[in-house]
N, CA, C and O atoms as CSV, one atom per row, in Angstrom:
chain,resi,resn,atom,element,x,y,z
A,1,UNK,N,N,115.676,-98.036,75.414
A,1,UNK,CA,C,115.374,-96.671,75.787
A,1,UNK,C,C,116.670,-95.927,76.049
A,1,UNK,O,O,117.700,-96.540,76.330
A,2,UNK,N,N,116.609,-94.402,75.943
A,2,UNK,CA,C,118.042,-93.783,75.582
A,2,UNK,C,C,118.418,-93.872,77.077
A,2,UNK,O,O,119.625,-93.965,77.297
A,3,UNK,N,N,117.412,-93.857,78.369
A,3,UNK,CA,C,118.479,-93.954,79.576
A,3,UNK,C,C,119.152,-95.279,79.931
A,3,UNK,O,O,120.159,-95.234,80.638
A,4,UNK,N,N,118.734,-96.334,79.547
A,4,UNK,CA,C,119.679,-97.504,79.698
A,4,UNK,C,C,120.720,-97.589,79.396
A,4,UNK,O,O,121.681,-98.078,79.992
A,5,UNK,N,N,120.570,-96.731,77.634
A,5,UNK,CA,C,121.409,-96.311,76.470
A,5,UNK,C,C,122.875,-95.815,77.423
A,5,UNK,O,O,124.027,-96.246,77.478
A,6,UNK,N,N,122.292,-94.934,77.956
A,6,UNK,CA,C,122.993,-93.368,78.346
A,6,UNK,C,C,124.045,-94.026,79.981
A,6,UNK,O,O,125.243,-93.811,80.163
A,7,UNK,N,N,123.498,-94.485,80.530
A,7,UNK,CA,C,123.412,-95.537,81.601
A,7,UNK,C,C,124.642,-96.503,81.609
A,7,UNK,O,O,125.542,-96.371,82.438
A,8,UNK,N,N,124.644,-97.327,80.803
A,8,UNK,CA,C,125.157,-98.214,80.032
A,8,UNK,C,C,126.681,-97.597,80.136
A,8,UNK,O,O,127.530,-97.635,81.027
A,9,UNK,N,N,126.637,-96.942,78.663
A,9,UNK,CA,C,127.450,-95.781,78.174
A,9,UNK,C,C,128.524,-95.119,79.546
A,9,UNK,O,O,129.722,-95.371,79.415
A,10,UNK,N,N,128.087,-94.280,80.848
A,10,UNK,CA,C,128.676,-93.600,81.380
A,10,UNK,C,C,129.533,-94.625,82.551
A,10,UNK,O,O,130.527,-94.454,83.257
A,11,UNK,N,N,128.564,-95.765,82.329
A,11,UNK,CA,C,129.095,-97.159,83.817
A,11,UNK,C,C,130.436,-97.442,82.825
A,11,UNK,O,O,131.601,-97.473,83.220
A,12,UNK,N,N,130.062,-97.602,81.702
A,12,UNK,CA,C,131.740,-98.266,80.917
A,12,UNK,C,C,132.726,-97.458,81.421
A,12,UNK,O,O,133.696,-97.765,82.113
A,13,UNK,N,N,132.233,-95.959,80.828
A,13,UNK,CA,C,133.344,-95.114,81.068
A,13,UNK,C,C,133.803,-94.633,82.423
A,13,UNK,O,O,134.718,-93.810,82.418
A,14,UNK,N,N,133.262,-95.058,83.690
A,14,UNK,CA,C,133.546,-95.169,84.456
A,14,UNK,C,C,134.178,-96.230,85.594
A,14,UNK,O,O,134.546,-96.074,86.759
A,15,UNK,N,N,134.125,-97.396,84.683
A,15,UNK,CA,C,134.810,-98.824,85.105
A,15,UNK,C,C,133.953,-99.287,85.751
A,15,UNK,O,O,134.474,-99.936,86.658
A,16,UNK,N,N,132.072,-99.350,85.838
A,16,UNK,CA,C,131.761,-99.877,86.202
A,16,UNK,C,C,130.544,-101.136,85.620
A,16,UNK,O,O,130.206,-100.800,84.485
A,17,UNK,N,N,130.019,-102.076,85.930
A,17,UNK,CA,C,128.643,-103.012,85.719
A,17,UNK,C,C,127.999,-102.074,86.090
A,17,UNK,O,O,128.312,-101.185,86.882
A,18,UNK,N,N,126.889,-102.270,85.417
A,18,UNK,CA,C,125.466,-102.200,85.154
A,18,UNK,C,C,124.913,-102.541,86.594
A,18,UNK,O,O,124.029,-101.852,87.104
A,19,UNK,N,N,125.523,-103.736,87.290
A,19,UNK,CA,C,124.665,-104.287,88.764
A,19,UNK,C,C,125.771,-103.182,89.406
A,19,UNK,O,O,125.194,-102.421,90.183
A,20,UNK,N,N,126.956,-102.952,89.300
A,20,UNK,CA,C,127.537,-102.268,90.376
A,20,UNK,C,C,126.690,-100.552,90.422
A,20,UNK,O,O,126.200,-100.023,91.420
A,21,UNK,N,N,126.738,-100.056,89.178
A,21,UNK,CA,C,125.567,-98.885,89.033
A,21,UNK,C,C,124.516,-98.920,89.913
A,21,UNK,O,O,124.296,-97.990,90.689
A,22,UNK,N,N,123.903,-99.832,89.864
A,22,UNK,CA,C,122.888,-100.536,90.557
A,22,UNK,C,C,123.068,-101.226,91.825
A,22,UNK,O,O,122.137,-101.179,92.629
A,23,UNK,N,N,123.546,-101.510,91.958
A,23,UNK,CA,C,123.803,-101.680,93.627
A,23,UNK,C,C,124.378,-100.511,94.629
A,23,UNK,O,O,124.303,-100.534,95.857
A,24,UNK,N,N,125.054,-99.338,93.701
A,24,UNK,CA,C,125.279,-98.112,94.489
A,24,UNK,C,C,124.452,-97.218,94.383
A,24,UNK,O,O,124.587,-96.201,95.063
A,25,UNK,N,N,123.294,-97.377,93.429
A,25,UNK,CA,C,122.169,-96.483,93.289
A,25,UNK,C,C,121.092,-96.703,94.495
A,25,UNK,O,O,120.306,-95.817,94.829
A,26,UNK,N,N,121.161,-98.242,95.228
A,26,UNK,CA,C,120.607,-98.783,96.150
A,26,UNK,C,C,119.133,-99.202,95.166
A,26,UNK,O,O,118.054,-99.245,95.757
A,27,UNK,N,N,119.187,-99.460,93.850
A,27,UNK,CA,C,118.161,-99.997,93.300
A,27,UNK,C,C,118.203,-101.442,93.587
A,27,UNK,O,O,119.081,-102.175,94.043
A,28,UNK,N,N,116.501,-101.713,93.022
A,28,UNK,CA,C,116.023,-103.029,93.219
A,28,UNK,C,C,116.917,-103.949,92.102
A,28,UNK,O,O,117.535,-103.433,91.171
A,29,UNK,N,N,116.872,-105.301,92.354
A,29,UNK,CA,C,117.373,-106.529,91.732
A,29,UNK,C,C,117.590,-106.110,90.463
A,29,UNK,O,O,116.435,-105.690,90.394
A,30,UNK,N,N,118.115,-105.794,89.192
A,30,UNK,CA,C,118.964,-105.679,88.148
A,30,UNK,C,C,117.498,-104.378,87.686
A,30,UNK,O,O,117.058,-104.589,86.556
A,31,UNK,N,N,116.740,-103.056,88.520
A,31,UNK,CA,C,116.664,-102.187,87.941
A,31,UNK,C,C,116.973,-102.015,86.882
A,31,UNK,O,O,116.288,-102.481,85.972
A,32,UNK,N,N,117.873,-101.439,86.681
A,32,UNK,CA,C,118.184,-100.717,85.501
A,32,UNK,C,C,118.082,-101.744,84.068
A,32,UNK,O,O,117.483,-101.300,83.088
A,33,UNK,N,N,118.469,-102.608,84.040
A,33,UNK,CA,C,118.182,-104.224,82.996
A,33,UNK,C,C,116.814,-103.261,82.473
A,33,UNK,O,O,116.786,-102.418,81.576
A,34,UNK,N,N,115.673,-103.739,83.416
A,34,UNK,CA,C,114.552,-103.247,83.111
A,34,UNK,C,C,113.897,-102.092,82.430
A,34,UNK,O,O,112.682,-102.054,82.233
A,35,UNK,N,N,115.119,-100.709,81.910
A,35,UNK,CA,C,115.051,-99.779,81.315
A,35,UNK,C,C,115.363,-99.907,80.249
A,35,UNK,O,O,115.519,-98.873,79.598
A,36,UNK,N,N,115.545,-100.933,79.732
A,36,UNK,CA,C,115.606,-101.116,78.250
A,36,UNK,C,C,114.204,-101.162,77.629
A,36,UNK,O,O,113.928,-100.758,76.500
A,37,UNK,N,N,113.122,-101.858,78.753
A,37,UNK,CA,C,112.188,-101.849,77.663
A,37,UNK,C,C,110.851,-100.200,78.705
A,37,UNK,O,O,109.842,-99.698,78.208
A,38,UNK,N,N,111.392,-99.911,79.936
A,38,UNK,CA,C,110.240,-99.166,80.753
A,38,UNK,C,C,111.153,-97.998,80.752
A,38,UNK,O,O,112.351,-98.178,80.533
A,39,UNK,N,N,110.686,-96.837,80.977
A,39,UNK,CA,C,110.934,-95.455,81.309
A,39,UNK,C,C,111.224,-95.629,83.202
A,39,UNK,O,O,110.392,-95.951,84.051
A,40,UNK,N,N,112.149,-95.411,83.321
A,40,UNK,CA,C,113.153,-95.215,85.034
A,40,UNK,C,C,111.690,-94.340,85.722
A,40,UNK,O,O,111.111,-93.596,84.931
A,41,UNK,N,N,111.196,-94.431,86.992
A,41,UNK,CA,C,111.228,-93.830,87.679
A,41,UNK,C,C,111.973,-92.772,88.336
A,41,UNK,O,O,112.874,-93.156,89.082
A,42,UNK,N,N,111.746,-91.215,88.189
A,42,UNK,CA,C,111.785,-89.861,88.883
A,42,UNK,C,C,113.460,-90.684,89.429
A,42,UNK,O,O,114.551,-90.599,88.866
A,43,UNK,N,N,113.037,-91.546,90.875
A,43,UNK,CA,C,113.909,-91.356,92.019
A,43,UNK,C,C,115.062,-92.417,91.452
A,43,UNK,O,O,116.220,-92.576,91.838
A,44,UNK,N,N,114.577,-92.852,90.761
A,44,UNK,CA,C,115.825,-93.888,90.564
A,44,UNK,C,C,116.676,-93.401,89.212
A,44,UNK,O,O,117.798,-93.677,88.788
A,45,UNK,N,N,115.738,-92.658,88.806
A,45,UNK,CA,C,117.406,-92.030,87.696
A,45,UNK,C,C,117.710,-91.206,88.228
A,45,UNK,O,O,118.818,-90.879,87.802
A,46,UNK,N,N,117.299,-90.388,89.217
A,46,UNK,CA,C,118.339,-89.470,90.202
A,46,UNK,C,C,119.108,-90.184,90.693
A,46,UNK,O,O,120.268,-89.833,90.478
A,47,UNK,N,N,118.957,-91.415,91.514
A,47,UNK,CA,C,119.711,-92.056,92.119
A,47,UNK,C,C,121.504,-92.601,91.465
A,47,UNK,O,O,122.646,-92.510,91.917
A,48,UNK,N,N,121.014,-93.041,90.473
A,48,UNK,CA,C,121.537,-93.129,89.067
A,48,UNK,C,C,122.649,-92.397,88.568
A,48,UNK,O,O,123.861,-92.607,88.530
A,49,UNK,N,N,121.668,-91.194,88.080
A,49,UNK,CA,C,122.868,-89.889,87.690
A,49,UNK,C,C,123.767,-89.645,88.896
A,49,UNK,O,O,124.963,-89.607,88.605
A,50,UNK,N,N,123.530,-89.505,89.921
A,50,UNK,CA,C,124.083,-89.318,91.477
A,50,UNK,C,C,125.246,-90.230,91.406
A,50,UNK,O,O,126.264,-89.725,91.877
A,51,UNK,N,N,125.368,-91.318,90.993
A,51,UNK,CA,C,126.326,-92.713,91.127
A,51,UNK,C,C,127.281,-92.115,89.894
A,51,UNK,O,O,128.477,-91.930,90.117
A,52,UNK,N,N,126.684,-91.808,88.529
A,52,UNK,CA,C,127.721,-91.606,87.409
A,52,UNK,C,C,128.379,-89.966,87.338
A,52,UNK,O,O,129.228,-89.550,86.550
A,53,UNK,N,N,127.659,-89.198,88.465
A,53,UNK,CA,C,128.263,-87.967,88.087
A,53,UNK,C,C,127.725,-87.302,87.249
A,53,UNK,O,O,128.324,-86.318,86.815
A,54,UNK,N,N,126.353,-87.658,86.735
A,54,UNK,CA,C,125.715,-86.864,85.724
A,54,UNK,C,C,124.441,-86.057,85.895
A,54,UNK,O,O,124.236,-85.796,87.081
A,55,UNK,N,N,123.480,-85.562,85.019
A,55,UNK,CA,C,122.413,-85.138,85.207
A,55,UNK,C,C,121.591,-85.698,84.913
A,55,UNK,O,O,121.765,-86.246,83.824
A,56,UNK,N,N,120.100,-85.983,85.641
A,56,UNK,CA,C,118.755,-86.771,84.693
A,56,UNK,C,C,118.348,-86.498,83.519
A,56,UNK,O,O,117.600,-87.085,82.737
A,57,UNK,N,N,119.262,-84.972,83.452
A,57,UNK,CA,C,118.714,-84.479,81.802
A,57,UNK,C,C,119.436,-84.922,80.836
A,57,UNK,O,O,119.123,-84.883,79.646
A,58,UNK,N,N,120.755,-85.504,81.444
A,58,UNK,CA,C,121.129,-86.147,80.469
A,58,UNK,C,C,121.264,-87.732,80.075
A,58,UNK,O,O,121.634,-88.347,79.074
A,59,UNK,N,N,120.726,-88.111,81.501
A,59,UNK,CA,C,120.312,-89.762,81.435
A,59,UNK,C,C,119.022,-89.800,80.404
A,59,UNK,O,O,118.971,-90.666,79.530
A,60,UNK,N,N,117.965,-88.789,80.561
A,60,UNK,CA,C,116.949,-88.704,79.803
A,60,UNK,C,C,116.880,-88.433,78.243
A,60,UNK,O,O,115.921,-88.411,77.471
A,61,UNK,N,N,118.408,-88.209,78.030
A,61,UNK,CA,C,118.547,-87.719,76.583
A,61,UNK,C,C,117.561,-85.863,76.245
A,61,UNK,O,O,117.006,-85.479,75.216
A,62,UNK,N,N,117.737,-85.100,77.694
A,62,UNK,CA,C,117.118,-83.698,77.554
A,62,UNK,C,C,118.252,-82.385,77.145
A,62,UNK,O,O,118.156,-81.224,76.747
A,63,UNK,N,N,119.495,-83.465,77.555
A,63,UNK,CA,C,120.779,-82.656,77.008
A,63,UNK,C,C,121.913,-83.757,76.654
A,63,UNK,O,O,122.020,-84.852,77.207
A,64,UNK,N,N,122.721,-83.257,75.641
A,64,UNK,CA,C,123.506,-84.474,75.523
A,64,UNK,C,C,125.197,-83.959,76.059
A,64,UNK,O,O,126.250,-84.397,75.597
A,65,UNK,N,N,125.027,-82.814,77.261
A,65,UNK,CA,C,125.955,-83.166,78.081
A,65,UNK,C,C,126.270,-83.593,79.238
A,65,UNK,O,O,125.581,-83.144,80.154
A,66,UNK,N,N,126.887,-84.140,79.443
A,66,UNK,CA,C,126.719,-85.511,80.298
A,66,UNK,C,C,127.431,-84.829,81.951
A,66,UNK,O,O,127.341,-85.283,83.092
A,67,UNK,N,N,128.086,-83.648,81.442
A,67,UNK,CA,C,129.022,-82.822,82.393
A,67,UNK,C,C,128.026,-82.032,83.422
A,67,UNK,O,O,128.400,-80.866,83.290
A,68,UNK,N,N,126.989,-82.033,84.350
A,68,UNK,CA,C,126.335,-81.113,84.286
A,68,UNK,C,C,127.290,-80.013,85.379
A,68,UNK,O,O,127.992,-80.272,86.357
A,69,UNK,N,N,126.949,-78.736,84.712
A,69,UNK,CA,C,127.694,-77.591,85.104
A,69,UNK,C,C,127.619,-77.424,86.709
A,69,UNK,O,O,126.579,-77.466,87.366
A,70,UNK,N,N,128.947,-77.223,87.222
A,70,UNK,CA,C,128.746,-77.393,88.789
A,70,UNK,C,C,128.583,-75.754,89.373
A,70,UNK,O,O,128.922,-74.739,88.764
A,71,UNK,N,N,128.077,-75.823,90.480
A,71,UNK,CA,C,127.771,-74.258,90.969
A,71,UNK,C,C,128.136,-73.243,91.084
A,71,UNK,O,O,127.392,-72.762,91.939
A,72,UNK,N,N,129.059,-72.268,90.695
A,72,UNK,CA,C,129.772,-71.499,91.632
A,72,UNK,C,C,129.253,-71.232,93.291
A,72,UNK,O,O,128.160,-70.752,93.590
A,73,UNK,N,N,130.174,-71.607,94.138
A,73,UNK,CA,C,129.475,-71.388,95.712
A,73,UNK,C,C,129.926,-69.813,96.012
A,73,UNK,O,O,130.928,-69.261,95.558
A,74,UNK,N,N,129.037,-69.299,96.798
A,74,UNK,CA,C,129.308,-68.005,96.996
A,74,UNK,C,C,129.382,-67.886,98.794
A,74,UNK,O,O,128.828,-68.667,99.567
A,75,UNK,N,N,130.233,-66.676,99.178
A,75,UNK,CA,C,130.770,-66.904,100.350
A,75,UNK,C,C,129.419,-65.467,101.073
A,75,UNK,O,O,129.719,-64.300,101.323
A,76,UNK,N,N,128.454,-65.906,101.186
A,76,UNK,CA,C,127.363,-64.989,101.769
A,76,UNK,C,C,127.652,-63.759,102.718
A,76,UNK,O,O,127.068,-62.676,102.754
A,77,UNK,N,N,128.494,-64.124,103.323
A,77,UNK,CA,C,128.869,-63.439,104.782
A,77,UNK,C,C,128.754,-61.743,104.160
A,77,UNK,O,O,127.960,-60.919,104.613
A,78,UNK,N,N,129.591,-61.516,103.203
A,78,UNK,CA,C,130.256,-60.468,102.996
A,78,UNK,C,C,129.732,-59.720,101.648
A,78,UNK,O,O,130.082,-58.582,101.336
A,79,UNK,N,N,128.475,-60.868,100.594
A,79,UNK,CA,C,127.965,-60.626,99.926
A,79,UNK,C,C,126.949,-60.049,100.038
A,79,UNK,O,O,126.859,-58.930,99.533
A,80,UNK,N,N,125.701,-60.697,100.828
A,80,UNK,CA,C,124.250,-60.280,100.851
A,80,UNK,C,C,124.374,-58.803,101.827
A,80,UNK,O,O,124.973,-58.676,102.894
A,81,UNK,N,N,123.532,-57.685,101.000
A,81,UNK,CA,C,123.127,-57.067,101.901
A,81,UNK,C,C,122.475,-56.726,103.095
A,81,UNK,O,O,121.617,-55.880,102.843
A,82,UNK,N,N,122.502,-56.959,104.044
A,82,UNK,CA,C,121.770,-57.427,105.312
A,82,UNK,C,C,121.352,-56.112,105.544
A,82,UNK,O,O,121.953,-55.100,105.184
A,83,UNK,N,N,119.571,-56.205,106.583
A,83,UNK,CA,C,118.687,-54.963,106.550
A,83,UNK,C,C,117.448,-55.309,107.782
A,83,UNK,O,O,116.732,-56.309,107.735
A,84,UNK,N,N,117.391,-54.403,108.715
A,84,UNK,CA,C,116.567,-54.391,109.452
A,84,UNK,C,C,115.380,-53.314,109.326
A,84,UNK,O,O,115.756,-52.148,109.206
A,85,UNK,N,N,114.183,-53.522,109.335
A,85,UNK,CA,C,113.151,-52.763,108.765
A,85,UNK,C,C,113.692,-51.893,107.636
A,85,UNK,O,O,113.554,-50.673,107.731
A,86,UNK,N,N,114.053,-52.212,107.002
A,86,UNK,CA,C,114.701,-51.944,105.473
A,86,UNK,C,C,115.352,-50.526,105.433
A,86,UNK,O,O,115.340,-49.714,104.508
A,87,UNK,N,N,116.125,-50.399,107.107
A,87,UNK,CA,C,117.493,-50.215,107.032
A,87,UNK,C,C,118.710,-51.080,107.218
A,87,UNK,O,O,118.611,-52.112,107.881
A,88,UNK,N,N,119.987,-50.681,106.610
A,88,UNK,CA,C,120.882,-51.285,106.386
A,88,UNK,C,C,121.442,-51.774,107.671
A,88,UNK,O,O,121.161,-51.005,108.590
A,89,UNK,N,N,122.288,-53.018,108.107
A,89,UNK,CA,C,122.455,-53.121,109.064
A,89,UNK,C,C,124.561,-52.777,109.311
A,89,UNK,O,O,125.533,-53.230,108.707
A,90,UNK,N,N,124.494,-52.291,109.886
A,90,UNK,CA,C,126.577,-52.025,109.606
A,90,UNK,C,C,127.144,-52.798,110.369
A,90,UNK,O,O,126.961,-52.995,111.570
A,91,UNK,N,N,128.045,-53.370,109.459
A,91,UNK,CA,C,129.032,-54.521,109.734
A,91,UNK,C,C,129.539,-54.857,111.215
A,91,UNK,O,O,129.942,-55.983,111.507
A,92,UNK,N,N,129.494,-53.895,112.047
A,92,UNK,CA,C,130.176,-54.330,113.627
A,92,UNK,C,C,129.114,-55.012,114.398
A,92,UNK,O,O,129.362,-55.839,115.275
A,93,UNK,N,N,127.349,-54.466,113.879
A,93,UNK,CA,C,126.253,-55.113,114.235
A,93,UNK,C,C,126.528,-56.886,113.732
A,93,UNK,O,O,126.493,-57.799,114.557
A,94,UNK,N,N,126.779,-57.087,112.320
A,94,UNK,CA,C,126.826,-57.925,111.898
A,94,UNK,C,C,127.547,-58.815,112.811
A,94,UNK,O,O,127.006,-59.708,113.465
A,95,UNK,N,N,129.219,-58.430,112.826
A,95,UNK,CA,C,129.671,-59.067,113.762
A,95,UNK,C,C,129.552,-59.778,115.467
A,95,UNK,O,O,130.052,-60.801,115.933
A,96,UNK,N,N,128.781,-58.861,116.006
A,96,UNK,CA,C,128.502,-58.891,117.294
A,96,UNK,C,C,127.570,-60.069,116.797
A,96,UNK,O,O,127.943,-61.083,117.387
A,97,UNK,N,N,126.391,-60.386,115.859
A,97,UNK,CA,C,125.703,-61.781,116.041
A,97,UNK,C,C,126.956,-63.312,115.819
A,97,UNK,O,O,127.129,-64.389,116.388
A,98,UNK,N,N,127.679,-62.446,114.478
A,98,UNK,CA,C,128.394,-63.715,114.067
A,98,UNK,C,C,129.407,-64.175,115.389
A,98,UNK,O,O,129.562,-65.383,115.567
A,99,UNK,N,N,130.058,-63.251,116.264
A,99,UNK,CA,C,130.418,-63.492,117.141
A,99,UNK,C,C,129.755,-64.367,118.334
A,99,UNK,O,O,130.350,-65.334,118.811
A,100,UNK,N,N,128.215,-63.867,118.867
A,100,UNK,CA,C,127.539,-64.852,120.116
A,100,UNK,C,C,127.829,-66.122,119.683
A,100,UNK,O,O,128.111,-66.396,118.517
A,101,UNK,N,N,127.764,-66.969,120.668
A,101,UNK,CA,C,127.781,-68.236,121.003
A,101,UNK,C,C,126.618,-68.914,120.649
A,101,UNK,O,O,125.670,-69.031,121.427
A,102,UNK,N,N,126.645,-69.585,118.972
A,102,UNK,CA,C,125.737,-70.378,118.313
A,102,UNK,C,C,124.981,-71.378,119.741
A,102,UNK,O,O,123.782,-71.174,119.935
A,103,UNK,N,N,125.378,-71.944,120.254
A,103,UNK,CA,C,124.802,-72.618,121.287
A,103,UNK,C,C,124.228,-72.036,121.946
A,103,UNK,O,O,123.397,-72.804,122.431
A,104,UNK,N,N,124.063,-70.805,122.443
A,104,UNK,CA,C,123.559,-69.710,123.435
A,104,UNK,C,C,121.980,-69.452,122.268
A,104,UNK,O,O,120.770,-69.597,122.437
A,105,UNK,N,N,122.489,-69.196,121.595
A,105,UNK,CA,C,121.288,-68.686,120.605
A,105,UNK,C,C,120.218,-69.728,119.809
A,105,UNK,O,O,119.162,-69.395,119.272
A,106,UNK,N,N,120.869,-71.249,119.897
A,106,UNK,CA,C,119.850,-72.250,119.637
A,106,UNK,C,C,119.378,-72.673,120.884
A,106,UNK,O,O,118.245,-73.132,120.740
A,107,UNK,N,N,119.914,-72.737,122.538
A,107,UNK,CA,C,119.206,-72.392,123.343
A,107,UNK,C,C,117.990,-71.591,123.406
A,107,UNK,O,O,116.836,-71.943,123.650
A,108,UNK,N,N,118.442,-70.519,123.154
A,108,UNK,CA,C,117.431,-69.751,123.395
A,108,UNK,C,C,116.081,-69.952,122.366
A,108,UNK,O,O,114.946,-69.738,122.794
A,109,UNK,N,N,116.296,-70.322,121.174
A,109,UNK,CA,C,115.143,-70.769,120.602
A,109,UNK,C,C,114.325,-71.587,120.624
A,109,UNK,O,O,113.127,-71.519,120.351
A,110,UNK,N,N,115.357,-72.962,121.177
A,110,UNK,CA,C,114.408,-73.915,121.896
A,110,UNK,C,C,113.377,-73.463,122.851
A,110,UNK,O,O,112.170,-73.700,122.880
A,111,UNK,N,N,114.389,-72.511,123.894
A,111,UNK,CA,C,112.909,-72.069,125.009
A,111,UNK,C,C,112.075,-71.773,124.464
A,111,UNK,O,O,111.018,-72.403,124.455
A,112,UNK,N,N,112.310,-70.622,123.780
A,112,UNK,CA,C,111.298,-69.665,123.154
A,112,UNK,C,C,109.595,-70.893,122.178
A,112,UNK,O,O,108.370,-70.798,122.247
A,113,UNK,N,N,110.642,-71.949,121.351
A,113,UNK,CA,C,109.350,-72.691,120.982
A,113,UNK,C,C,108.833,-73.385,121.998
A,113,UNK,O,O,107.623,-73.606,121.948
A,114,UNK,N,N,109.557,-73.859,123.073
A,114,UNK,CA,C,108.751,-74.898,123.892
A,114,UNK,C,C,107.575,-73.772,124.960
A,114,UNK,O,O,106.450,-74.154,125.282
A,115,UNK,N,N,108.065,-72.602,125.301
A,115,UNK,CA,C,106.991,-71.476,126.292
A,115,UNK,C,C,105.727,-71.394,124.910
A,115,UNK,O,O,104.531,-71.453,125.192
A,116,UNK,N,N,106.223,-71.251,123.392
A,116,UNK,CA,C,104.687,-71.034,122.647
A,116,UNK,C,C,104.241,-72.207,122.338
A,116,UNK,O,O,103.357,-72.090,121.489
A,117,UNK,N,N,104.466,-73.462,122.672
A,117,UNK,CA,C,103.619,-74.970,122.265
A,117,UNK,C,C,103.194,-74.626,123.662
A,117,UNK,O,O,101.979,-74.435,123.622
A,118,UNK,N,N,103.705,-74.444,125.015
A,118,UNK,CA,C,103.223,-74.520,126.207
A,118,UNK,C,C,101.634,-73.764,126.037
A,118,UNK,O,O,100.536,-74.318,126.095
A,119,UNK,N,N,101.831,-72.861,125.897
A,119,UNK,CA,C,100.631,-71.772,125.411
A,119,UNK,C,C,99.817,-72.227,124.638
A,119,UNK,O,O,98.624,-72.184,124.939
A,120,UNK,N,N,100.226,-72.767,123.474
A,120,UNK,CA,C,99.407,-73.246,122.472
A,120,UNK,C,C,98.683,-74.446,123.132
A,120,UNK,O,O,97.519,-74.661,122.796
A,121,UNK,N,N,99.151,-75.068,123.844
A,121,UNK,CA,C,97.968,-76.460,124.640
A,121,UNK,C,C,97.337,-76.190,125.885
A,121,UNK,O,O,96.975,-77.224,126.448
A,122,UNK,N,N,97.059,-75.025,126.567
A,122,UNK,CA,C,96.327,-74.501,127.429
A,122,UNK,C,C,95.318,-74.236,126.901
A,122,UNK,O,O,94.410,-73.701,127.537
């Protein structure tokens, strides 16, 4: 089957066995062996591609590049338009949250859920 194929293929080029693939995929006893003649389970060719650096689409033979394209990350802060009742909110507002004390403010949410479970079991 082409993911054993494919499998195979990316462990060479990466200096590794087939069991070492497989023992960092945290698969069962020589897994992957067994894809020569069965179709991989979902979690274990993720597991898989995850170990070689690749995609399931291309362990699966759904693309034959093996590179899959990495994300551009985007820096949100300064991107998303932020909006309160669908007015805009201006940047010194912005700041004054990014500024409070993250700890002050997951405090406060904790209370806030534990007073509505309190409520909720009365």
């Amino acid at each position: 089957m082409i993911e054993f194929e494919r499998t195979k293929e990316l462990a060479k080029k990466n200096k590794l066995t087939l069991l070492e693939v497989n023992d960092k995929a945290g698969l069962g006893k020589r897994t992957i062996y067994n894809w020569k003649d069965r179709k991989p389970g979902s979690l274990a060719l993720s597991a898989v591609a995850k170990v070689l650096h690749t995609s399931t689409d291309y362990l699966s033979g759904r693309t034959d590049d093996p590179n899959p394209h990495q994300k551009e990350t985007v820096a949100l802060d300064h991107e998303v338009p932020y909006s309160y009742h669908g007015y805009h909110v201006p940047e010194e507002y912005l700041n004054m949250v990014r500024e409070h004390d993250n700890h002050d403010m997951n405090k406060d949410i904790r209370e806030r859920r534990a007073r509505k479970n309190d409520r909720g079991q009365q």
